[in-house]
XYZ file of C-alpha atoms in Angstrom:
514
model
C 35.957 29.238 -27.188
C 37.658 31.494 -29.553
C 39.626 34.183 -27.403
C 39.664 32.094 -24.232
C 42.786 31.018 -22.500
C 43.408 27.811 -20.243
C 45.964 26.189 -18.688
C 46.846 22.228 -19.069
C 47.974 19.552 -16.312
C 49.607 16.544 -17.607
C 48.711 13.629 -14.279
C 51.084 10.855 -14.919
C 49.905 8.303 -12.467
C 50.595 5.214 -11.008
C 47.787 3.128 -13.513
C 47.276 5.947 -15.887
C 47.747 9.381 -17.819
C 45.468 12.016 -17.628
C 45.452 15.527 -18.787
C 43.203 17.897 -17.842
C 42.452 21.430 -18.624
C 41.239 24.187 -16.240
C 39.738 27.467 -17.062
C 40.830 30.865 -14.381
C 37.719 29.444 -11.736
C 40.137 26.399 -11.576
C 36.964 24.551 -13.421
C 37.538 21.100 -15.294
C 37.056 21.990 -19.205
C 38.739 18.919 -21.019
C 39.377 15.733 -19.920
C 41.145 12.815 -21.102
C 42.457 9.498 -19.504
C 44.320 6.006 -20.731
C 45.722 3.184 -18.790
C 49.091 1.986 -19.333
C 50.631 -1.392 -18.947
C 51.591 -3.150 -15.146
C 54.556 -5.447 -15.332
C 55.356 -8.127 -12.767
C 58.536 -9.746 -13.919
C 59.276 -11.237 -10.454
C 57.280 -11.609 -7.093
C 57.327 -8.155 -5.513
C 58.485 -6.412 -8.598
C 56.538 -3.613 -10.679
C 57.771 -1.914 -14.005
C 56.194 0.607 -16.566
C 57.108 1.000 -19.723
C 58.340 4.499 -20.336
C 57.918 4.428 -23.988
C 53.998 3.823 -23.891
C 53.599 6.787 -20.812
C 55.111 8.771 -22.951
C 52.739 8.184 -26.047
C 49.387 8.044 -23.720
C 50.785 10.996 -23.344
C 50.659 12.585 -26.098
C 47.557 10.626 -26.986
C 45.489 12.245 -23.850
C 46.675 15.682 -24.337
C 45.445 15.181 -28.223
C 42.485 13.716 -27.381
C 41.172 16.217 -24.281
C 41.961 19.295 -26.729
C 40.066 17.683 -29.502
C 36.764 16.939 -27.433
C 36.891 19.815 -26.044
C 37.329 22.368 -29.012
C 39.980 24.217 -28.038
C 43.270 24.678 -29.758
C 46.786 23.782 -28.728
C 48.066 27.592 -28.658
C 45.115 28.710 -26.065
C 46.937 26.884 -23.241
C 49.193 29.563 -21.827
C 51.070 26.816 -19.894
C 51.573 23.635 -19.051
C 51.891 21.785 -15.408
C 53.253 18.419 -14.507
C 52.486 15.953 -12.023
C 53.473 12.343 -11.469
C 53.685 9.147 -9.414
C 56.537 9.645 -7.206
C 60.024 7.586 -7.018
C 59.165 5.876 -9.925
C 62.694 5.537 -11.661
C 63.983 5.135 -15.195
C 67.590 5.525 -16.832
C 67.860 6.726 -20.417
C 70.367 6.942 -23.426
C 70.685 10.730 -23.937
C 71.654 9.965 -27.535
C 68.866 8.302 -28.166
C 66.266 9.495 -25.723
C 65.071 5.868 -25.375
C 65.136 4.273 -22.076
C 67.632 1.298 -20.904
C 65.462 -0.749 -18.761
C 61.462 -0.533 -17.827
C 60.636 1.875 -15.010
C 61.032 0.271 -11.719
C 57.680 1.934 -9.622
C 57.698 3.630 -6.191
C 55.691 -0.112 -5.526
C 58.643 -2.406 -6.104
C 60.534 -4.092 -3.167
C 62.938 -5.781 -5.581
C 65.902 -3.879 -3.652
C 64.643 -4.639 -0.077
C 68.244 -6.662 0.507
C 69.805 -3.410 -0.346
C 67.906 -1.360 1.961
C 68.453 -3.487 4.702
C 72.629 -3.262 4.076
C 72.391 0.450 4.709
C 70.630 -0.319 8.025
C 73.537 -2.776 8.958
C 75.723 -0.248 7.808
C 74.249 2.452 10.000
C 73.476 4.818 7.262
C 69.898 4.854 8.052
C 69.959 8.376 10.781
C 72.290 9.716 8.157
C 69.953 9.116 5.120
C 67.082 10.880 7.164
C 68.977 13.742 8.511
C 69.716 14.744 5.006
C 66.954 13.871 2.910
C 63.943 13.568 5.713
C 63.291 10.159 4.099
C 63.264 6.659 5.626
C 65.996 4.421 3.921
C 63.367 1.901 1.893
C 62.954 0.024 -1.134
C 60.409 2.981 -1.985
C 62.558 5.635 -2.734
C 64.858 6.661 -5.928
C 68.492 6.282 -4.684
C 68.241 1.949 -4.968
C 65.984 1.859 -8.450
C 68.629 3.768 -9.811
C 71.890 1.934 -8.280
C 69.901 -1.615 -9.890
C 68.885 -0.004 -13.328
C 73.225 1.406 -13.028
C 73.826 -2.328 -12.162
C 71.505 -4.560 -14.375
C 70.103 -2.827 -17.502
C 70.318 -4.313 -20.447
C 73.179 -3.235 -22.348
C 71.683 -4.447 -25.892
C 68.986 -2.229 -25.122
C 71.586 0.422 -25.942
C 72.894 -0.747 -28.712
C 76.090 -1.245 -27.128
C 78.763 -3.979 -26.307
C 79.679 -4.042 -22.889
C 77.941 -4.273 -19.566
C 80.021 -2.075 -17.987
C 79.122 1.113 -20.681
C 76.369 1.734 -19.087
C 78.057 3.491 -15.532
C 81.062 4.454 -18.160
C 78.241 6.581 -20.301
C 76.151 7.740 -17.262
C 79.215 9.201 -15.952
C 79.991 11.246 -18.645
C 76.341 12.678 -18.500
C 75.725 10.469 -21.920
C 72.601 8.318 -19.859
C 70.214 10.244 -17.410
C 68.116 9.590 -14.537
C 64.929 10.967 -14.271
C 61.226 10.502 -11.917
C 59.008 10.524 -13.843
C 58.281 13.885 -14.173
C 61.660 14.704 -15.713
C 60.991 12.010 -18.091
C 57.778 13.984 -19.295
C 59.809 17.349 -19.138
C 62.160 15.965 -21.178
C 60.192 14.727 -23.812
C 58.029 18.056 -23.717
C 60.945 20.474 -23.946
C 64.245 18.501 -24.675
C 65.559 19.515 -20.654
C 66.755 17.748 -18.231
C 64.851 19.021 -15.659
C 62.981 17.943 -12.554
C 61.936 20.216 -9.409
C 62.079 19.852 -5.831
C 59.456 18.104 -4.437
C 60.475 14.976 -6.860
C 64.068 15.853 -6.185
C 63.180 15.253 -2.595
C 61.967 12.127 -2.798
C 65.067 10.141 -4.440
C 66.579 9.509 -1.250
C 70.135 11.697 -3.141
C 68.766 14.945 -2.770
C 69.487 17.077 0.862
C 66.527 19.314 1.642
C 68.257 21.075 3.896
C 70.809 22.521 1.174
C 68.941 22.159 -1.777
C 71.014 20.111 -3.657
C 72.084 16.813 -4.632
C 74.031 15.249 -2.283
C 77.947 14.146 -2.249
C 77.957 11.077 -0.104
C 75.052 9.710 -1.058
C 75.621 10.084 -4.971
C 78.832 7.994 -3.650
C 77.217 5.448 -1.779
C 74.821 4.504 -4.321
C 77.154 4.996 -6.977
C 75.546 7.342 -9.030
C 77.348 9.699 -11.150
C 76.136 13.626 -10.722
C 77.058 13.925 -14.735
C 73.298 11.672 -15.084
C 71.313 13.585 -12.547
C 68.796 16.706 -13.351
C 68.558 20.184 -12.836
C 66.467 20.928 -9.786
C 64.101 23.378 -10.334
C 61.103 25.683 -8.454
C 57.697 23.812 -8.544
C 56.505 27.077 -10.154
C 59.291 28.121 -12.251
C 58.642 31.835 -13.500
C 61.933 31.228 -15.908
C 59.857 27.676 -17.425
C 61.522 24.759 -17.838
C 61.064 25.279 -21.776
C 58.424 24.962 -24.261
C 57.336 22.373 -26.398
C 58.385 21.603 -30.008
C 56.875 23.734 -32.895
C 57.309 21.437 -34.939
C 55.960 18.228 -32.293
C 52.654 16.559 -31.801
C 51.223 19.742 -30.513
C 52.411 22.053 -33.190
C 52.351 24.983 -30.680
C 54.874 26.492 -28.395
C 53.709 26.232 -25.056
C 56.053 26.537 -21.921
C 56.146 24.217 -19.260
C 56.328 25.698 -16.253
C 55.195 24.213 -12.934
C 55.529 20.457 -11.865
C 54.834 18.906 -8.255
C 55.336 15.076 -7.415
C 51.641 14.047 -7.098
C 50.815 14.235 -3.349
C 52.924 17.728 -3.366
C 50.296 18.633 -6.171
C 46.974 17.837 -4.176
C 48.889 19.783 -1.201
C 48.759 22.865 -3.659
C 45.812 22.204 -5.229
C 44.116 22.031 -1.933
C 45.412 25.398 -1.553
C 47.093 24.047 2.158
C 49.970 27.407 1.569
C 49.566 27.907 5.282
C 51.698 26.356 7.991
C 48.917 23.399 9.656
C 46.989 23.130 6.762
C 46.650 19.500 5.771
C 45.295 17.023 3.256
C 44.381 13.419 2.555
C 44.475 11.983 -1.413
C 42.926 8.658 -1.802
C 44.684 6.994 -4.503
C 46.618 3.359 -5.465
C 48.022 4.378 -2.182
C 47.147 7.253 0.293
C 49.291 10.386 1.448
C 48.782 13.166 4.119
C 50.499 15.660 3.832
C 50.547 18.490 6.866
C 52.250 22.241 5.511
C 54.897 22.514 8.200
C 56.064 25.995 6.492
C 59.605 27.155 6.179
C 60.691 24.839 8.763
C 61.627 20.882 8.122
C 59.867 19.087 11.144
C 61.827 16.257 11.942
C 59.556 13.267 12.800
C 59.525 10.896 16.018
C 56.666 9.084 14.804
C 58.101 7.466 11.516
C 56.290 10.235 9.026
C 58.524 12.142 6.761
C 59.906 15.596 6.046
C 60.113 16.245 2.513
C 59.437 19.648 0.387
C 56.215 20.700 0.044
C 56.771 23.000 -3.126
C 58.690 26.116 -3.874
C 57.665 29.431 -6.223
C 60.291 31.315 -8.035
C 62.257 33.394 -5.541
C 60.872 32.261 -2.270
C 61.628 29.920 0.774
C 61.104 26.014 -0.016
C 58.155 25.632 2.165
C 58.330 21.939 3.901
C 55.808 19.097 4.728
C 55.337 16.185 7.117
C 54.161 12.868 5.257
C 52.593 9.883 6.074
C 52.661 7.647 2.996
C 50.257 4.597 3.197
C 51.038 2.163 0.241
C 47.731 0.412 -0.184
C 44.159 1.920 0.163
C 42.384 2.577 -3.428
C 44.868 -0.614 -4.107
C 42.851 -2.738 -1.640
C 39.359 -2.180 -3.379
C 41.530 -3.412 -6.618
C 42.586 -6.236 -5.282
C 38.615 -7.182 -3.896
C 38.027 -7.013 -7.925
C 40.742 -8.684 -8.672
C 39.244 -11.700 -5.969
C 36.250 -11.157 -7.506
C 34.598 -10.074 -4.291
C 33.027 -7.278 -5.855
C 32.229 -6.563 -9.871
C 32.961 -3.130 -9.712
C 34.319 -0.168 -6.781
C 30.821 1.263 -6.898
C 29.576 -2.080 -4.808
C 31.671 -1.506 -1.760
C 29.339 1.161 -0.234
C 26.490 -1.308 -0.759
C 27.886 -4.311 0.187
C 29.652 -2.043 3.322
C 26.137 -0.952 4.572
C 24.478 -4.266 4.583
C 25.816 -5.649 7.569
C 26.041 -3.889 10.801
C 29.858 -4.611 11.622
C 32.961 -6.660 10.282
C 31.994 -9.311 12.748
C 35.490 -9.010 13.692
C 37.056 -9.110 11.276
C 40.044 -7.083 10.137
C 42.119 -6.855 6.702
C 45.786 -5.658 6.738
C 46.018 -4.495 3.108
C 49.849 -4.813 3.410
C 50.602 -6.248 0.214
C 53.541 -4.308 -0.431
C 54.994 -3.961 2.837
C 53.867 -0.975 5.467
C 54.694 2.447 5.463
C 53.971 5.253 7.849
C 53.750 5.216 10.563
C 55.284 1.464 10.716
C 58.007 0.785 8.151
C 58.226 -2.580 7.817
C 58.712 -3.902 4.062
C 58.443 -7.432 5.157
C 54.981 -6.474 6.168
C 52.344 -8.873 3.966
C 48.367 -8.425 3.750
C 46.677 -10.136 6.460
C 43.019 -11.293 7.304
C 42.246 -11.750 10.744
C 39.104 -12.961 13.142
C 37.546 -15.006 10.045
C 34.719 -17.114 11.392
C 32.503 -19.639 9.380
C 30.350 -17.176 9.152
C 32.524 -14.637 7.386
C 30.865 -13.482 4.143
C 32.233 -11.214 1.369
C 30.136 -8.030 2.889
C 32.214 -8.661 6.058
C 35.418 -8.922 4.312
C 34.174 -5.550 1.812
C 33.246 -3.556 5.098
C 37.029 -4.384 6.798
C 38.901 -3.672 3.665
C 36.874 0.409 3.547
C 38.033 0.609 7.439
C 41.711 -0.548 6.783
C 41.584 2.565 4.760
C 40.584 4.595 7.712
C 42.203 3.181 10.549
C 45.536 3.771 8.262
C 45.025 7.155 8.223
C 44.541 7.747 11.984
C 47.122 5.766 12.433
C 49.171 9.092 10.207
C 47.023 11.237 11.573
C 47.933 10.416 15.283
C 51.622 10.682 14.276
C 50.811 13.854 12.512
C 49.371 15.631 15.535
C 52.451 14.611 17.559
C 55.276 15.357 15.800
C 53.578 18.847 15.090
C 51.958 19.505 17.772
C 48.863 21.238 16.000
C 45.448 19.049 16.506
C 43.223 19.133 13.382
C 40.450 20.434 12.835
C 39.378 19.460 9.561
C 41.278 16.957 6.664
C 40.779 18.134 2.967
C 40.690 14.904 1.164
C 40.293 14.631 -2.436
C 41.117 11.707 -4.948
C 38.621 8.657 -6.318
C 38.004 7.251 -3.532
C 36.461 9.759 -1.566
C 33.636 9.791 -3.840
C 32.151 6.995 -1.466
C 29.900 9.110 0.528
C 30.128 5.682 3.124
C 34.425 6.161 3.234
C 33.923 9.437 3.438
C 31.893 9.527 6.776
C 33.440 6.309 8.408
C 36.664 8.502 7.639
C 35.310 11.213 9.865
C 34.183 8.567 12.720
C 37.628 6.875 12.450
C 39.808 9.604 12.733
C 37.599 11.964 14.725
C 37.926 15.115 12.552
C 36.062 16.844 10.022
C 36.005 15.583 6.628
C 35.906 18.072 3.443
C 35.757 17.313 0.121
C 35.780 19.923 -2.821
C 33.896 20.304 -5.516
C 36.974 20.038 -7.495
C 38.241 16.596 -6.397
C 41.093 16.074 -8.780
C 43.213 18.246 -6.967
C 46.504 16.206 -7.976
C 45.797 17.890 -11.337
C 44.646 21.425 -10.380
C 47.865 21.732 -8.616
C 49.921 21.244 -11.006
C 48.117 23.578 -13.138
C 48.207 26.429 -10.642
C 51.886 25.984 -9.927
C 52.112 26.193 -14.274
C 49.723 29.253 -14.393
C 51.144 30.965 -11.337
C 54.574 31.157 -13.099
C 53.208 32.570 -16.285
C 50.884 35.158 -14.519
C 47.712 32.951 -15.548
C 46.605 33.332 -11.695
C 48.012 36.570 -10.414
C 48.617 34.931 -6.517
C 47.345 32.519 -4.315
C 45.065 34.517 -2.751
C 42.777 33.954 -6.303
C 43.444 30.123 -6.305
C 41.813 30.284 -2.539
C 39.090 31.870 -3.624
C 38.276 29.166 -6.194
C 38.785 26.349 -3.808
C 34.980 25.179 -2.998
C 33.193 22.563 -0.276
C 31.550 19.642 -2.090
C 30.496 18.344 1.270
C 31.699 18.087 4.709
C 31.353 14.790 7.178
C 31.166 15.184 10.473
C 31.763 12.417 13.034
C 28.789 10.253 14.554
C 30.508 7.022 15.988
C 30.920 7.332 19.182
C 34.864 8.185 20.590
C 34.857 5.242 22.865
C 33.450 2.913 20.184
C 36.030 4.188 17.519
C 38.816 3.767 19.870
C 37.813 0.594 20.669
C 38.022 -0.665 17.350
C 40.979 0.932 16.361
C 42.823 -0.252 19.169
C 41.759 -3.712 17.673
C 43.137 -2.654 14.336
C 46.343 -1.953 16.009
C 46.089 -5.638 17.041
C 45.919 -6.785 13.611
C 48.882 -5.016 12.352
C 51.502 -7.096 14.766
C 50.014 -10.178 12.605
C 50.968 -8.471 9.647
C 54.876 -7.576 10.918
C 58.281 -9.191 9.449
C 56.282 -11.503 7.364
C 58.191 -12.171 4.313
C 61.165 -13.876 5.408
C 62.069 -17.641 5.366
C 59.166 -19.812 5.359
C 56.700 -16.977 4.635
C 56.018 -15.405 1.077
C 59.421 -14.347 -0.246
């Protein structure tokens, strides 16, 4: 591979690290992936440790060159993408962080959320940042960590240091992707689509923003510079003398479900995709204009290049699909994801029944974090492959339930979804995806698109990929699914679905689960 060039995508996820490597076709040439560590200190809490992302880190980046053959100084660039919100305080001194990550997951600062709703902050909060106030977002990880890290952890005396030294710049707040950045290059950096989703950050005036810093407390000395997702200036190179003993600039970086936007090549106004991940996120191009939602989606960024016009996005954000086929492992309902497709297909229906996979509260279209998963119209006769077969269509009927929203709020009807992410492997998803939701289903050959985009937004900076009208013509159909259900019988049971979610509302409060 002597002579060849390539650039790298570092995909910090929710459950794992990846990096990847793509040749100019936007082809998969090295691959590497480890798991990292879930924490559940408390009922309804989820941490990471920041310290062992950022060695996987290293470790997968090591590993994929290594297999692969190919040497540190071919990679013309570097991209970045990560699992969104998830929030982390460190000492700048010291680079090591105060507390564990607290992940876009955790409801541990539900209370909090529901103060700024008695407090009528909640039309305010959207009107700047496009964002529902929730637990999900940035702004109340980061008031918590302000309020309740560990001072020891700092090697200092007094609680109160911690705001004191964040204040004067001295600890910084990151996503996850400035955390990575950071370590990379030594800047504080992140870029807009993660700036966007911190719930401080107005994406209307591209900046951080006064009165919410103030509300939350949060001192602009500890906050980021906000970047382009494809930065032509980089946001630095790494170390020389580091783990990769190479200079290499980083120079593009997308939250995750920005990146599969990109990587889906969706640059158009209308153009839309669908990842399948822990969770699952559409994400409709809405162009230079910020579409404000009645139908409880989202406006956030959808990326920005170097000298043009943030282009915008309408979200739906569905916390627990690929999460749900976990969790019928983790009941030991099935060995292994491959078995839901089989177990799916041997029974003709659900036999009524219906899961709610609301184990960490609902999101779009619904917003309710007191939301808990719910089975309904269990029988005697309920077996596993019942159970299996509702938990796949929870996944669908989820994303009509965005994709009706979608349609509304922009008034453009779909014609196809791109979908892409490890679920949509299963051929059986896949189609009862397309019968659900009534639309064309496309999958590309390249299915890690979370990756890819991060990897064009890197190249595009450094003049890897000379425009976007070369990462389009790279883009190929794996397969399309057209629907077959009937539109009377999918209606019908969707409108049953819709059933099952009031059972699921405003669960967790005295006398339920929390």
């Amino acid at each position: 591979m002597t002579g060849d060039t390539y650039v790298g995508a570092v995909d910090q996820g929710t459950t794992g690290t990846r990096f990847m490597v793509f040749d100019h076709g936007g082809q998969v040439i090295a691959n590497a992936y480890e798991k990292h560590e879930q924490f559940y200190p408390e009922p309804g809490w989820v941490e990471h440790d920041p310290m062992e992302i950022w060695e996987n880190t290293k470790s997968v980046i090591t590993t994929a060159l290594g297999k692969a053959g190919i040497s540190p100084d071919q990679l013309e660039a570097i991209g970045v993408t990560n699992q969104r919100e998830t929030t982390l305080l460190w000492d700048a001194e010291s680079g090591r962080p105060v507390h564990n990550a607290i992940v876009w997951q955790d409801r541990r600062t539900t209370d909090r959320v529901e103060q700024l709703e008695e407090d009528d902050l909640v039309d305010t909060i959207r009107a700047k940042t496009g964002l529902e106030a929730d637990a999900y977002f940035s702004a109340t990880k980061a008031e918590w960590l302000l309020d309740n890290a560990d001072p020891i952890k700092m090697e200092r005396a007094r609680p109160a240091d911690i705001q004191d030294r964040a204040a004067e710049g001295e600890v910084l707040f990151g996503t996850i992707d400035t955390w990575l950045i950071y370590n990379l290059t030594g800047n504080h950096i992140t870029e807009v689509t993660n700036a966007s989703r911190t719930m401080l950050y107005n994406i209307h005036d591209l900046e951080w923003d006064d009165e919410l810093l103030e509300e939350f407390d949060i001192p602009e000395a500890m906050l980021p510079e906000v970047r382009p997702s494809s930065d032509d200036e980089t946001y630095g190179s790494t170390d020389p003398e580091g783990f990769l003993e190479a200079e290499i600039p980083v120079a593009g970086a997308l939250g995750d479900q920005q990146a599969a936007l990109f990587g889906q090549t969706c640059f158009d106004a209308g153009e839309a995709k669908n990842t399948y991940g822990t969770g699952s996120f559409f994400l409709m191009n809405t162009g230079d204009e910020a579409v404000e939602s009645d139908h409880g989606l989202l406006t956030t960024i959808g990326f920005q290049r170097s000298g043009q016009p943030v282009q915008y996005a309408l979200e739906g954000a569905i916390f627990v699909t690929g999460a749900a086929i976990e969790w019928l492992e983790d009941m030991s309902l099935i060995d292994n994801p491959a078995q839901t497709a089989e177990l799916a297909r041997s029974v003709d229906s659900t036999d009524g029944v219906y899961v709610v996979p609301a184990f960490t509260g609902l999101g779009a279209p619904h917003w309710d974090q007191r939301a808990r998963g719910t089975i309904v119209g269990m029988t005697r006769g309920t077996r596993r492959e019942h159970v299996v077969r509702a938990t796949l269509e929870s996944i669908a009927y989820q994303t009509r339930d965005v994709a009706e929203a979608m349609e509304a709020d922009s008034g453009i009807e779909m014609a196809d979804l791109k979908v892409d992410g490890g679920a949509v492997k299963n051929n059986y998803l896949c189609q009862l995806q397309s019968d659900i939701i009534g639309s064309e289903i496309v999958r590309p050959e390249v299915d890690e698109t979370t990756a890819l985009g991060s990897a064009y937004a890197a190249g595009l900076a450094v003049g890897y990929w000379e425009d976007i009208e070369g990462l389009r013509d790279n883009w190929q159909i794996d397969r399309e699914f057209e629907p077959e259900m009937d539109r009377d019988e999918a209606d019908k049971k969707y409108s049953r679905w819709s059933d099952a979610v009031e059972r699921s509302l405003d669960w967790a409060r005295d006398g339920g689960s929390e």
